[in-house]
Short mmCIF file of C-alpha atoms and ligand atoms in Angstrom, two decimals:
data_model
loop_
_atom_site.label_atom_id
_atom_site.label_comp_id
_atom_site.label_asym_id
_atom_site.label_seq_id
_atom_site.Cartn_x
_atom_site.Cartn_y
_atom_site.Cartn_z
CA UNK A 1 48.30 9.60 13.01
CA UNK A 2 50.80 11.46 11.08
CA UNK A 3 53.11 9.94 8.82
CA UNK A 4 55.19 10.22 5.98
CA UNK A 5 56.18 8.52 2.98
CA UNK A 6 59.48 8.82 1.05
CA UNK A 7 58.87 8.02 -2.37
CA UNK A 8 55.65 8.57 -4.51
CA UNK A 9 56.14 4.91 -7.06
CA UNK A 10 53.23 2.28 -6.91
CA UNK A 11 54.04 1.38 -3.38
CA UNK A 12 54.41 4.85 -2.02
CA UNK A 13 51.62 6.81 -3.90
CA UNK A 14 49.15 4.48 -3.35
CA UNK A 15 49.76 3.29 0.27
CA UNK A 16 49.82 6.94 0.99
CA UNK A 17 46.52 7.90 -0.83
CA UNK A 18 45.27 4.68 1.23
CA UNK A 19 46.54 5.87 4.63
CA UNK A 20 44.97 9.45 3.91
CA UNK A 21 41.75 7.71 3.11
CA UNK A 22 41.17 5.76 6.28
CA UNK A 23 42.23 9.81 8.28
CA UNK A 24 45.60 10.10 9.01
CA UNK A 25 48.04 13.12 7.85
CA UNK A 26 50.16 12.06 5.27
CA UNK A 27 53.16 13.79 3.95
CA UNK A 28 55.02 12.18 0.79
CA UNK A 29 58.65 13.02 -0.08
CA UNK A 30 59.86 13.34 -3.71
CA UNK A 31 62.95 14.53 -5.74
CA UNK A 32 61.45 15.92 -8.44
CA UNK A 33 59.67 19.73 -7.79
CA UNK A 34 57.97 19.52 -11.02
CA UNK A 35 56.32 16.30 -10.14
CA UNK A 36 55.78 17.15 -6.47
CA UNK A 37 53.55 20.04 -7.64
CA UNK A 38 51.61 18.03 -10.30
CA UNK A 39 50.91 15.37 -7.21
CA UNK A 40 49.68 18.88 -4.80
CA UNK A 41 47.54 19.53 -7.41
CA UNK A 42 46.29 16.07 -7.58
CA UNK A 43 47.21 14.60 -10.73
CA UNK A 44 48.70 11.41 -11.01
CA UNK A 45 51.63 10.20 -12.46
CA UNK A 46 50.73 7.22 -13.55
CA UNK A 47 47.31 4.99 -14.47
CA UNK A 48 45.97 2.69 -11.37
CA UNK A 49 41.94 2.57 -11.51
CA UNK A 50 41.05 4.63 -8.20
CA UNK A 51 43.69 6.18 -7.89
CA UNK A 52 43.33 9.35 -9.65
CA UNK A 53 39.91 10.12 -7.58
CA UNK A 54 41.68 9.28 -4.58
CA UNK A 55 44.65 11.87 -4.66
CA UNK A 56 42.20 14.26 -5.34
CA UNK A 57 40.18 13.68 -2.89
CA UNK A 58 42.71 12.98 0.15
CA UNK A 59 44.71 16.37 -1.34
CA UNK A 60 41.74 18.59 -1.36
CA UNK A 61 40.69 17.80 1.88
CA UNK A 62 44.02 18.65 3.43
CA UNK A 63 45.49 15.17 4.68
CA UNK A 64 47.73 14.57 1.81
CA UNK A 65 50.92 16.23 0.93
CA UNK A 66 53.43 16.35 -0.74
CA UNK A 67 57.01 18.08 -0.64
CA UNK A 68 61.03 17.92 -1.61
CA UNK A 69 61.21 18.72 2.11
CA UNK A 70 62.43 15.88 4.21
CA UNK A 71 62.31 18.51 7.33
CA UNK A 72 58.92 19.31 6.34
CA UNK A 73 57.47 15.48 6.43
CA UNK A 74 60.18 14.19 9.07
CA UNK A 75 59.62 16.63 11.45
CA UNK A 76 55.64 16.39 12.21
CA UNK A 77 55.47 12.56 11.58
CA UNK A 78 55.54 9.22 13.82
CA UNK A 79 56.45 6.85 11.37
CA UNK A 80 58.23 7.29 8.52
CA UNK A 81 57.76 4.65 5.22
CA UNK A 82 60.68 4.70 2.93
CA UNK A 83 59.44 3.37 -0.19
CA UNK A 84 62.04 4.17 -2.69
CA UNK A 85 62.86 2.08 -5.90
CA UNK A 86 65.73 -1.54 -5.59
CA UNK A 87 66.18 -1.76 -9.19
CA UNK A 88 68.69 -4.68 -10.47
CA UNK A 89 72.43 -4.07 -10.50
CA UNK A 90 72.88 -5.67 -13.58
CA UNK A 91 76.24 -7.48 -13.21
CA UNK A 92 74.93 -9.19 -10.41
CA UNK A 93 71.51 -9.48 -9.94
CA UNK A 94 71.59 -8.00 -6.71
CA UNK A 95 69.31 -5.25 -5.33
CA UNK A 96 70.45 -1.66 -5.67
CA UNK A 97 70.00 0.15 -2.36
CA UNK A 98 71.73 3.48 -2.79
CA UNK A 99 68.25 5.37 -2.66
CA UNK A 100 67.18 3.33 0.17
CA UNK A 101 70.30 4.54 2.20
CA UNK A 102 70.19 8.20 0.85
CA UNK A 103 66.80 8.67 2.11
CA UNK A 104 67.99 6.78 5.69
CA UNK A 105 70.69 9.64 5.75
CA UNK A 106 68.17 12.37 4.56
CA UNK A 107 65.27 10.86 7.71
CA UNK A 108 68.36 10.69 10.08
CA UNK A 109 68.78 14.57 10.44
CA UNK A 110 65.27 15.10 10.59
CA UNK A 111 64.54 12.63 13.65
CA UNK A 112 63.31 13.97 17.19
CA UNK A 113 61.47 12.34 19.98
CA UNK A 114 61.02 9.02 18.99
CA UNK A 115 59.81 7.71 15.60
CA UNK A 116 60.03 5.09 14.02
CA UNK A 117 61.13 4.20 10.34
CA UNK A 118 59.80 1.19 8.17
CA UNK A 119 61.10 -0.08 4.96
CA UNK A 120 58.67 -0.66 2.60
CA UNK A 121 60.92 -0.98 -0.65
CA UNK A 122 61.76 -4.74 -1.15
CA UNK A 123 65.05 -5.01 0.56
CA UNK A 124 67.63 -7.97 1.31
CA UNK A 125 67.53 -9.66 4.76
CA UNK A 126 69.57 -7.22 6.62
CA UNK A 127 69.31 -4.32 4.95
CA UNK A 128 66.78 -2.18 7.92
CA UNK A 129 69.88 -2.71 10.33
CA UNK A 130 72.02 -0.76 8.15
CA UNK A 131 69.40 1.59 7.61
CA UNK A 132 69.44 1.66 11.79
CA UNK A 133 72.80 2.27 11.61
CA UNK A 134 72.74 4.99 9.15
CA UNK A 135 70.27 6.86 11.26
CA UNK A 136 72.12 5.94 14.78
CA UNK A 137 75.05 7.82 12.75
CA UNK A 138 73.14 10.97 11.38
CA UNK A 139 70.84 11.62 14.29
CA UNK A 140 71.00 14.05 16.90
CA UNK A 141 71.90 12.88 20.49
CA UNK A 142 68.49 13.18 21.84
CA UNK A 143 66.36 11.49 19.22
CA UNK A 144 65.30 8.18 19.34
CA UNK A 145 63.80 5.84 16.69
CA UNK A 146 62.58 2.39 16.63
CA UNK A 147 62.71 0.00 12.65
CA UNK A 148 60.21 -1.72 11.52
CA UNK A 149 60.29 -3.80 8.59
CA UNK A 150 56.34 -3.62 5.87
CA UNK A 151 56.66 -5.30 3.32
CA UNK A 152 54.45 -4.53 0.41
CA UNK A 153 52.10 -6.89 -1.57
CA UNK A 154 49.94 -4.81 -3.55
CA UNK A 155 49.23 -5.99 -7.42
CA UNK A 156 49.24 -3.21 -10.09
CA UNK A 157 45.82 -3.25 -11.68
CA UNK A 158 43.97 -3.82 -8.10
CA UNK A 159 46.14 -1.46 -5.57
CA UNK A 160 44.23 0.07 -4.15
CA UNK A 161 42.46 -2.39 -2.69
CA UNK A 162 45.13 -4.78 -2.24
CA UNK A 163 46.20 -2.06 0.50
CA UNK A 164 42.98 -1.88 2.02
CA UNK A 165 41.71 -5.39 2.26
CA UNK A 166 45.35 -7.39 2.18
CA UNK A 167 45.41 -11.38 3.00
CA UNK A 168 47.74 -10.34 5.36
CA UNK A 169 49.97 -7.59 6.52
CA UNK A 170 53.78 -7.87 7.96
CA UNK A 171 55.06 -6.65 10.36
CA UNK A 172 58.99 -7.47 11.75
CA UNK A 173 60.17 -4.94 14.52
CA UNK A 174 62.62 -5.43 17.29
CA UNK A 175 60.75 -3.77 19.96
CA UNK A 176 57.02 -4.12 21.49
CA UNK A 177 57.03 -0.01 21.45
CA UNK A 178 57.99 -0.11 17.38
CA UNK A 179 55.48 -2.81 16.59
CA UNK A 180 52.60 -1.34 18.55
CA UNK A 181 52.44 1.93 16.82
CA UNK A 182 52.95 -0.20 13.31
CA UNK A 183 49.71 -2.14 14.26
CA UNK A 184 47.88 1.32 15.09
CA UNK A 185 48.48 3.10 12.07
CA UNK A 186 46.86 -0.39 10.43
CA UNK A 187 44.22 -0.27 12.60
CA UNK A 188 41.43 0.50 9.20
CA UNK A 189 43.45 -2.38 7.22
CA UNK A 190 41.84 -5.46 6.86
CA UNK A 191 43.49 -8.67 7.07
CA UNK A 192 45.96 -10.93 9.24
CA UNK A 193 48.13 -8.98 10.61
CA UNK A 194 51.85 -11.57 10.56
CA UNK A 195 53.97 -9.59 13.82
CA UNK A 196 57.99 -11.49 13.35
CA UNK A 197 61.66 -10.09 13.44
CA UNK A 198 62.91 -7.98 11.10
CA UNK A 199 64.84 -10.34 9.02
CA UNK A 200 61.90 -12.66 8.61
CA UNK A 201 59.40 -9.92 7.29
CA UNK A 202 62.12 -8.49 4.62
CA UNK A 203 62.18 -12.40 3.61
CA UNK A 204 58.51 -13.11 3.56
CA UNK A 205 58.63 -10.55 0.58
CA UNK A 206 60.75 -12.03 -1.22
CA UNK A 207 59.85 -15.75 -0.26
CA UNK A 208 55.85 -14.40 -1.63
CA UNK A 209 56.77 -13.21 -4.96
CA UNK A 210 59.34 -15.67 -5.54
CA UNK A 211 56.55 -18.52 -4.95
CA UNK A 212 54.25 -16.81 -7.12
CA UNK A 213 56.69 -16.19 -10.15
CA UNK A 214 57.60 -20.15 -9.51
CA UNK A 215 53.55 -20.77 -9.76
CA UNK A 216 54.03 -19.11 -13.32
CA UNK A 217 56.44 -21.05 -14.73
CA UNK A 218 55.36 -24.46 -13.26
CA UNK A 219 52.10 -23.69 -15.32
CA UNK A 220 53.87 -23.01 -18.45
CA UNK A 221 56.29 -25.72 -18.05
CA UNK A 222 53.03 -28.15 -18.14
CA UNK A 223 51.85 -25.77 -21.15
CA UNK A 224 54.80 -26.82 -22.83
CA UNK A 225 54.51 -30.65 -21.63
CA UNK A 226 50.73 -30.30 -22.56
CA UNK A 227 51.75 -29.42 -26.08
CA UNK A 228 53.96 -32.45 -26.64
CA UNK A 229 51.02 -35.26 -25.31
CA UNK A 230 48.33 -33.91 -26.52
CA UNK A 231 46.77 -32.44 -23.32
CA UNK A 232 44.68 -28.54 -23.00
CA UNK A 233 46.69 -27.23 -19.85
CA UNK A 234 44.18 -25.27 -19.13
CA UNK A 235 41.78 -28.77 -18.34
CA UNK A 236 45.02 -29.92 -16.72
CA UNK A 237 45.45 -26.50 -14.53
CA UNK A 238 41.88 -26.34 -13.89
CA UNK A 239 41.90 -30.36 -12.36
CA UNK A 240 45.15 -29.48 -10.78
CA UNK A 241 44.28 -26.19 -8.84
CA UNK A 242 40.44 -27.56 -7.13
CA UNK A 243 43.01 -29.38 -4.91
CA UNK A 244 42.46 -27.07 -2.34
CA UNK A 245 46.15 -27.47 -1.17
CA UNK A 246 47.17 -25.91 -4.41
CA UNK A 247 44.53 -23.15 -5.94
CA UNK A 248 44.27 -22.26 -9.32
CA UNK A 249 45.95 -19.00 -8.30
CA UNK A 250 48.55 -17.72 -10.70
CA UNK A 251 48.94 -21.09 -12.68
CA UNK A 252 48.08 -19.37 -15.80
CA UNK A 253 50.32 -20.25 -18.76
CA UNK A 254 51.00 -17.35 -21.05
CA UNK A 255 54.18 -15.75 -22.64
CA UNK A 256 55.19 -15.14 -19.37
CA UNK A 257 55.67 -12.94 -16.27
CA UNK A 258 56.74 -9.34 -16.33
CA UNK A 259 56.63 -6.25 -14.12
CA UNK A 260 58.47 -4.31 -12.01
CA UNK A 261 58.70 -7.22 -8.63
CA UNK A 262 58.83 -10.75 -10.50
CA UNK A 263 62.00 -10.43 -12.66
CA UNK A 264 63.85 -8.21 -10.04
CA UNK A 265 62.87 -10.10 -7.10
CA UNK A 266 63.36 -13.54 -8.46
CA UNK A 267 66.93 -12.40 -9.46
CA UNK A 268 67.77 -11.05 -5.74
CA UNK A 269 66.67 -13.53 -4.12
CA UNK A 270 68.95 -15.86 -6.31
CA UNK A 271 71.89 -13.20 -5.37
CA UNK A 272 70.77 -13.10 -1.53
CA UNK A 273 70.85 -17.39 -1.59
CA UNK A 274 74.71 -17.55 -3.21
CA UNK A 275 75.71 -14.34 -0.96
CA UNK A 276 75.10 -16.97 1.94
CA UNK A 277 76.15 -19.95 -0.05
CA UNK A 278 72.81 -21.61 -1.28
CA UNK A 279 72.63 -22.53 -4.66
CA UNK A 280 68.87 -21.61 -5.46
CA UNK A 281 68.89 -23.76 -8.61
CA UNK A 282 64.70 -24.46 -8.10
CA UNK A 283 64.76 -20.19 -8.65
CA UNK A 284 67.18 -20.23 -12.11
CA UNK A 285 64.99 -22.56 -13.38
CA UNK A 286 61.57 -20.50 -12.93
CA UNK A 287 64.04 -17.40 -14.54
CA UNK A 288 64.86 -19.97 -17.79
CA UNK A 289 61.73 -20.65 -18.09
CA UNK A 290 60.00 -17.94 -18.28
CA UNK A 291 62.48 -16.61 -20.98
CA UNK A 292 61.62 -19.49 -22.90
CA UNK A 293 58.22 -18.46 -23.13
CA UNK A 294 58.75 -15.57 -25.21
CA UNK A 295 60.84 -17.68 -27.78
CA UNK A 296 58.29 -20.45 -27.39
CA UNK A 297 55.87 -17.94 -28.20
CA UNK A 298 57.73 -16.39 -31.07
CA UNK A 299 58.18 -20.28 -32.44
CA UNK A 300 54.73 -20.62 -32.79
CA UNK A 301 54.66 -17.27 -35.16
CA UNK A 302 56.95 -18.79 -37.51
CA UNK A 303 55.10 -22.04 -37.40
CA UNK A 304 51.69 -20.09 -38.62
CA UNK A 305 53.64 -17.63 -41.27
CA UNK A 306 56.01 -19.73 -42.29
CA UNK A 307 58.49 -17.29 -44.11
CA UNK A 308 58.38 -14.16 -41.77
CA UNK A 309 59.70 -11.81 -44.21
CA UNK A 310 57.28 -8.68 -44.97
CA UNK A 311 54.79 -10.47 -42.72
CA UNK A 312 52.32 -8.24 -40.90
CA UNK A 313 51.67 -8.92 -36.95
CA UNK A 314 48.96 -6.91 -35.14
CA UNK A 315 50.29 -7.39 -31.21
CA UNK A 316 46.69 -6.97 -29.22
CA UNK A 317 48.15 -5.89 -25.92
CA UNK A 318 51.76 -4.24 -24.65
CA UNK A 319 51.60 -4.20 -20.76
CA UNK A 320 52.86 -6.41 -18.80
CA UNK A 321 49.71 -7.22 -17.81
CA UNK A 322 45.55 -5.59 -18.30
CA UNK A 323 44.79 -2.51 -16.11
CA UNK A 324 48.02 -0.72 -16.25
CA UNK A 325 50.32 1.44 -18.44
CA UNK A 326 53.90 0.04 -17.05
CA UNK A 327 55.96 -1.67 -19.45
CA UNK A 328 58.62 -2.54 -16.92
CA UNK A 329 59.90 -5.92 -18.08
CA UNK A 330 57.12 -6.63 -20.59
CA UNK A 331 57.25 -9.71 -22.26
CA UNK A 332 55.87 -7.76 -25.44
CA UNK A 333 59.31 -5.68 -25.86
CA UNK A 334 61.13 -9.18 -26.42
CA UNK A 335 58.94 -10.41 -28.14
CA UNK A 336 58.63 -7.65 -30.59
CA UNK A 337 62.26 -7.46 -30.85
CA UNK A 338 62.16 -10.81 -32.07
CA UNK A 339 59.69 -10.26 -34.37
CA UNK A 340 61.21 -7.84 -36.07
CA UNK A 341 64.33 -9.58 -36.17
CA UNK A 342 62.80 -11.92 -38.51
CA UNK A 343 62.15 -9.29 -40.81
CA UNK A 344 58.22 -8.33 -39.78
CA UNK A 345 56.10 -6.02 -39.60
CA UNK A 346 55.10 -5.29 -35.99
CA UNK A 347 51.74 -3.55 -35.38
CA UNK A 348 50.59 -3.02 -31.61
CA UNK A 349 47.91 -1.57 -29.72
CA UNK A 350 47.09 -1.60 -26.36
CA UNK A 351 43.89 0.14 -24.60
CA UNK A 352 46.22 2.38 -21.91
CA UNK A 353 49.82 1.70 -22.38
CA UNK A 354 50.80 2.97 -25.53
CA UNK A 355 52.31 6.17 -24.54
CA UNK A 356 54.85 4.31 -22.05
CA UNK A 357 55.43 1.67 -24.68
CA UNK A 358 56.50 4.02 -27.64
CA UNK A 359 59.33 5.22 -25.33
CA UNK A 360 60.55 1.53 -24.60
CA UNK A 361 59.63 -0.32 -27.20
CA UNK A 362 61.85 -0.11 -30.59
CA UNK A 363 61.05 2.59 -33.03
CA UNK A 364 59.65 0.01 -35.46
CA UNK A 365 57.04 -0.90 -34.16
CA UNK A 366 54.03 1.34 -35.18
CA UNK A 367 50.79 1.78 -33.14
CA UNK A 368 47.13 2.01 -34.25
CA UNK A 369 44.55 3.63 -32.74
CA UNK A 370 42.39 0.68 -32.18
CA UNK A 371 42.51 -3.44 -31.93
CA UNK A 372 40.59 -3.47 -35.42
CA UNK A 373 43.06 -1.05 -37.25
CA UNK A 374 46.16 -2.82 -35.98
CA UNK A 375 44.86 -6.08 -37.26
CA UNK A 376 43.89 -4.41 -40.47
CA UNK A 377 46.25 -6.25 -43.08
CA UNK A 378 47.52 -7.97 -40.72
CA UNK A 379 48.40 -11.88 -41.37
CA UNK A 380 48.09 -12.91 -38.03
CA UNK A 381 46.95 -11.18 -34.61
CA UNK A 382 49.38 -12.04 -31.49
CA UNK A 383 47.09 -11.79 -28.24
CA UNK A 384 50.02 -10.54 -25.74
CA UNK A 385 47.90 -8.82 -22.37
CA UNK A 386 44.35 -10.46 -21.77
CA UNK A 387 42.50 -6.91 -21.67
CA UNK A 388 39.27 -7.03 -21.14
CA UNK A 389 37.95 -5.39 -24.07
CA UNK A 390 39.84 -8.34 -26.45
CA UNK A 391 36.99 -10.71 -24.76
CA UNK A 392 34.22 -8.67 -26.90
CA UNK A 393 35.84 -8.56 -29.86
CA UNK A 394 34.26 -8.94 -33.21
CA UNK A 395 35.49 -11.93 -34.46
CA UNK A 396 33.89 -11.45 -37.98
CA UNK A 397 34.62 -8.01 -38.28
CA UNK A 398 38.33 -8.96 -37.68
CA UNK A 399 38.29 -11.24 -40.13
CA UNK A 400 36.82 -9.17 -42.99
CA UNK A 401 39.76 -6.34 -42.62
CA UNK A 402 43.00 -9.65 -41.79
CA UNK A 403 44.95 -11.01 -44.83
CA UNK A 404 44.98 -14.28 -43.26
CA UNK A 405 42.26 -15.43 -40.45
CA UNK A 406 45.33 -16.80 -37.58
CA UNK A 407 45.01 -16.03 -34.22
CA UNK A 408 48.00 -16.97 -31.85
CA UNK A 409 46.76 -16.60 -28.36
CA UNK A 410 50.10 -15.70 -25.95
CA UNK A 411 47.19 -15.38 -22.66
CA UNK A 412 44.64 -18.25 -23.39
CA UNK A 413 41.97 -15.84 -23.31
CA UNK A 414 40.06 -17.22 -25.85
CA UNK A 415 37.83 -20.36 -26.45
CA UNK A 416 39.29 -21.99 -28.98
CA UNK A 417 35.89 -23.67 -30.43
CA UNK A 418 34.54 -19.77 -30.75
CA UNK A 419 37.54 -18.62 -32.47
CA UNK A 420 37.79 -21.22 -35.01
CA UNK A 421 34.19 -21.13 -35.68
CA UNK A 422 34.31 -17.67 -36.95
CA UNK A 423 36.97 -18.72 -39.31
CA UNK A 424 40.20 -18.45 -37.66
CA UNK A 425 43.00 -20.59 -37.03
CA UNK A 426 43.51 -20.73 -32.90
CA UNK A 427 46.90 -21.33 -31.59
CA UNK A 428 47.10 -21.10 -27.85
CA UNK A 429 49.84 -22.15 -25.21
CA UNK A 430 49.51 -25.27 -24.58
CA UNK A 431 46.19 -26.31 -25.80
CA UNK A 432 47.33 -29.53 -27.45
C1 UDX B 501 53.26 -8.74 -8.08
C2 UDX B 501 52.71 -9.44 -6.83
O1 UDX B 501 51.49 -10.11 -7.17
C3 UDX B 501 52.49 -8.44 -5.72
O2 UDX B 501 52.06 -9.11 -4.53
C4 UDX B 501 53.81 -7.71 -5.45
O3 UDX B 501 53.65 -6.72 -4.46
C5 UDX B 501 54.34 -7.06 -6.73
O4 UDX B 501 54.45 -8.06 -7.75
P1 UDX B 501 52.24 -7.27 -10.06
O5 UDX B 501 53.63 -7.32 -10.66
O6 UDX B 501 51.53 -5.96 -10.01
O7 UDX B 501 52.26 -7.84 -8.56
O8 UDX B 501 51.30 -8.23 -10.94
P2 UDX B 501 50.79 -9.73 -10.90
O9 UDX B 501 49.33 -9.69 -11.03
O10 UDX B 501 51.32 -10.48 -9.75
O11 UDX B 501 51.39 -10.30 -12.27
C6 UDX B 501 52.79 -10.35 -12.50
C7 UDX B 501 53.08 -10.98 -13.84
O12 UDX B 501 52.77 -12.37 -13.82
C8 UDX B 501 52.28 -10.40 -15.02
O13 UDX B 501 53.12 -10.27 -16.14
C9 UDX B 501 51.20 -11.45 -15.26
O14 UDX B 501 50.77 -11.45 -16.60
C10 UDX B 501 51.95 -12.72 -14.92
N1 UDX B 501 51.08 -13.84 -14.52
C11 UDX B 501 50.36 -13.76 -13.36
C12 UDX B 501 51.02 -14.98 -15.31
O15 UDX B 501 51.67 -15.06 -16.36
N2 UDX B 501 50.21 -16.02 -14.89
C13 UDX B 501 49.49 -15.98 -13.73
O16 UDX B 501 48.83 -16.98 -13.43
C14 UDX B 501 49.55 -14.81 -12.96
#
């Protein structure tokens, strides 16, 4: 089938490098003419294992493409996926939809026969009826068009083949005729498919990640009641999740979530609930404490140290989380803020993301080359993204180049018995 994407982020990069793996003709729609002809000649714009290989190989062989040519993509396609970016409005919390609607108005002049068009972005309850009216407005008399409402679930780190082997899919249409050419273009994904109204699939999005982020912070809230009694949360999580009712599926305690969905989503869906006159108080709590974490986290610094001033810190780790470069709400940019705010000196390294993190991070902060130079000097290593290659660290040979032998452990990553047996001083979260 032909299609087309609008938008080449996470979501619509990789779902169409997916789509143009499993055969179909996919066009993707960008601003940007500098960046649309790095994508034609198959580079991408950002790190995703798989990814890279894929774009290459879907471009070369013809059925992927991109353009700044709505007409172009429009014209030849039978669905068309707007996957542009819903950042925050900051005043409110609320989900910014101006590029969702531009592109509406862009696909509306394009539209002939009948299409249909799906909104992938993350979007309010209500918001792919305006987009229907926006194209009912824009269209010519003749065309027709059907909405359908796909959510997306993919992870960072694993997207590709969170798109190809999902849980579960979603689908919310209004029409039989909308839905059925939805499920055909799916036809190669695996999973449930989940067919429902409109309104319910632009919820189930938010209702996922919202659940998950709440997952998160119930964990660390027992890491933080773990501390006070004396308990290891991670025993505690580990006896809690083999309840098959609850899974040990994101209940692990750390410094916190991050990312581009978590922080934004669990915001607008707080918005969306006082928009309709629900206090979502369970939802401000996960938000406080996940903040907390970074403080908590920060606490536990100044505990080891004791006076901060001069200090050295080597931060092992910058993403938001292991297997990508995006530094969109990364608990490591508060946290290094903080540090430095107490008068230390903040050393980071990360295995991918250090390019993306010297252009958020503050101009303090220096970078080394590798984990072992960064914790050169350094009186204490902060673990803040579980990367892989921490787990094979040399313990010894850390400790040889360290002023002081302290490792605080912001992911649990470690086993604390190991750790201290080469020397160290473990501090996790929550390992009382
Ligand atoms: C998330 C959702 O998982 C995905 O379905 C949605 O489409 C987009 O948002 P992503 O942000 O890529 O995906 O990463 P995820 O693996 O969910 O992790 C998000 C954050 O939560 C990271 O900062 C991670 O470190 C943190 N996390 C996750 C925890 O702190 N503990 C956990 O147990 C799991």
């Amino acid at each position: 089938m032909n299609v087309a994407f609008i938008g080449h982020g996470y979501v619509g990069l990789v779902t169409a490098a997916v789509f143009a793996e499993v055969g179909n003709t996919v066009w993707v729609v960008g601003r940007t003419k500098e960046k649309i002809d790095k994508l034609n000649a198959g580079i991408a714009p950002f790190y995703e294992p798989g990814l890279a290989e894929m774009l290459k190989r879907n471009v070369d062989a013809g059925r992927l493409k991109f353009t700044v040519d709505y007409k172009e993509a429009v014209e030849p396609s039978k669905i068309i996926f707007i996957c542009v970016g819903t950042p925050t409005t900051p005043s409110t919390g609320e989900a910014d939809l101006t590029q969702v609607f531009a592109s509406a108005t862009e696909i509306g002049k394009h539209l002939d026969g009948y299409k249909v068009v799906s909104v992938k972005s993350t979007v309010p309850p209500g918001t792919n009826k305006k987009v229907g009216e926006i194209l009912g407005r824009v269209k010519k008399e003749s065309a027709t068009f059907g909405l359908a409402s796909v959510p997306e679930f993919l992870r960072e780190g694993s997207a590709l083949s969170d798109t190809l082997h999902p849980d579960r899919y979603v689908i919310g249409t209004e029409t039989n005729e909308a839905r059925d050419l939805v499920l055909e273009v799916h036809k190669s994904i695996d999973g449930k498919a989940v067919t429902c109204n409109i309104e319910t699939a632009e919820l189930i999005k938010y209702a996922s990640n919202a659940m998950l982020a709440t997952k998160i912070s119930f964990g660390n809230a027992i890491a933080i009641l773990s501390e006070k009694v004396g308990a290891d949360v991670e025993k505690v999580l580990e006896g809690v999740g083999l309840d098959r009712r609850i899974g040990r599926n994101f209940l692990y305690p750390g410094v916190g979530y991050g990312g581009s969905c978590f922080p934004k989503d669990v915001k607008a869906l707080i918005a969306i609930a006082k928009q309709f006159g629900y206090d979502f108080e369970l939802l401000r709590a996960v938000e406080t404490i996940n903040k907390s974490m970074r403080s908590l986290f920060v606490e536990k610094v100044k505990q080891q140290v004791g006076d901060t001033k001069g200090k050295t810190i080597a931060l092992l780790g910058v993403a938001f989380k292991p297997d990508t470069d995006d530094m969109r709400e990364a608990p490591s940019i508060d946290i290094a803020k903080q540090l430095l705010a107490l008068g230390m000196h903040v050393v980071a390294y990360d295995p991918i993301a250090m390019e993306v993190a010297a252009s958020v991070m503050s101009s303090e902060v220096v970078f080394a080359k590798t984990a072992i130079q960064a914790a050169t000097n350094a009186d204490v290593i902060a673990i803040i993204t579980e990367w892989k290659e921490f787990r094979e660290l040399d313990l010894e040979a850390l400790g040889k180049v360290m002023k002081n032998k302290i490792i605080i452990d912001g992911r649990n990553m470690f086993d604390p018995e190991k750790v201290q047996s080469a020397g160290f001083t473990y501090v996790g979260m929550g390992r009382g």
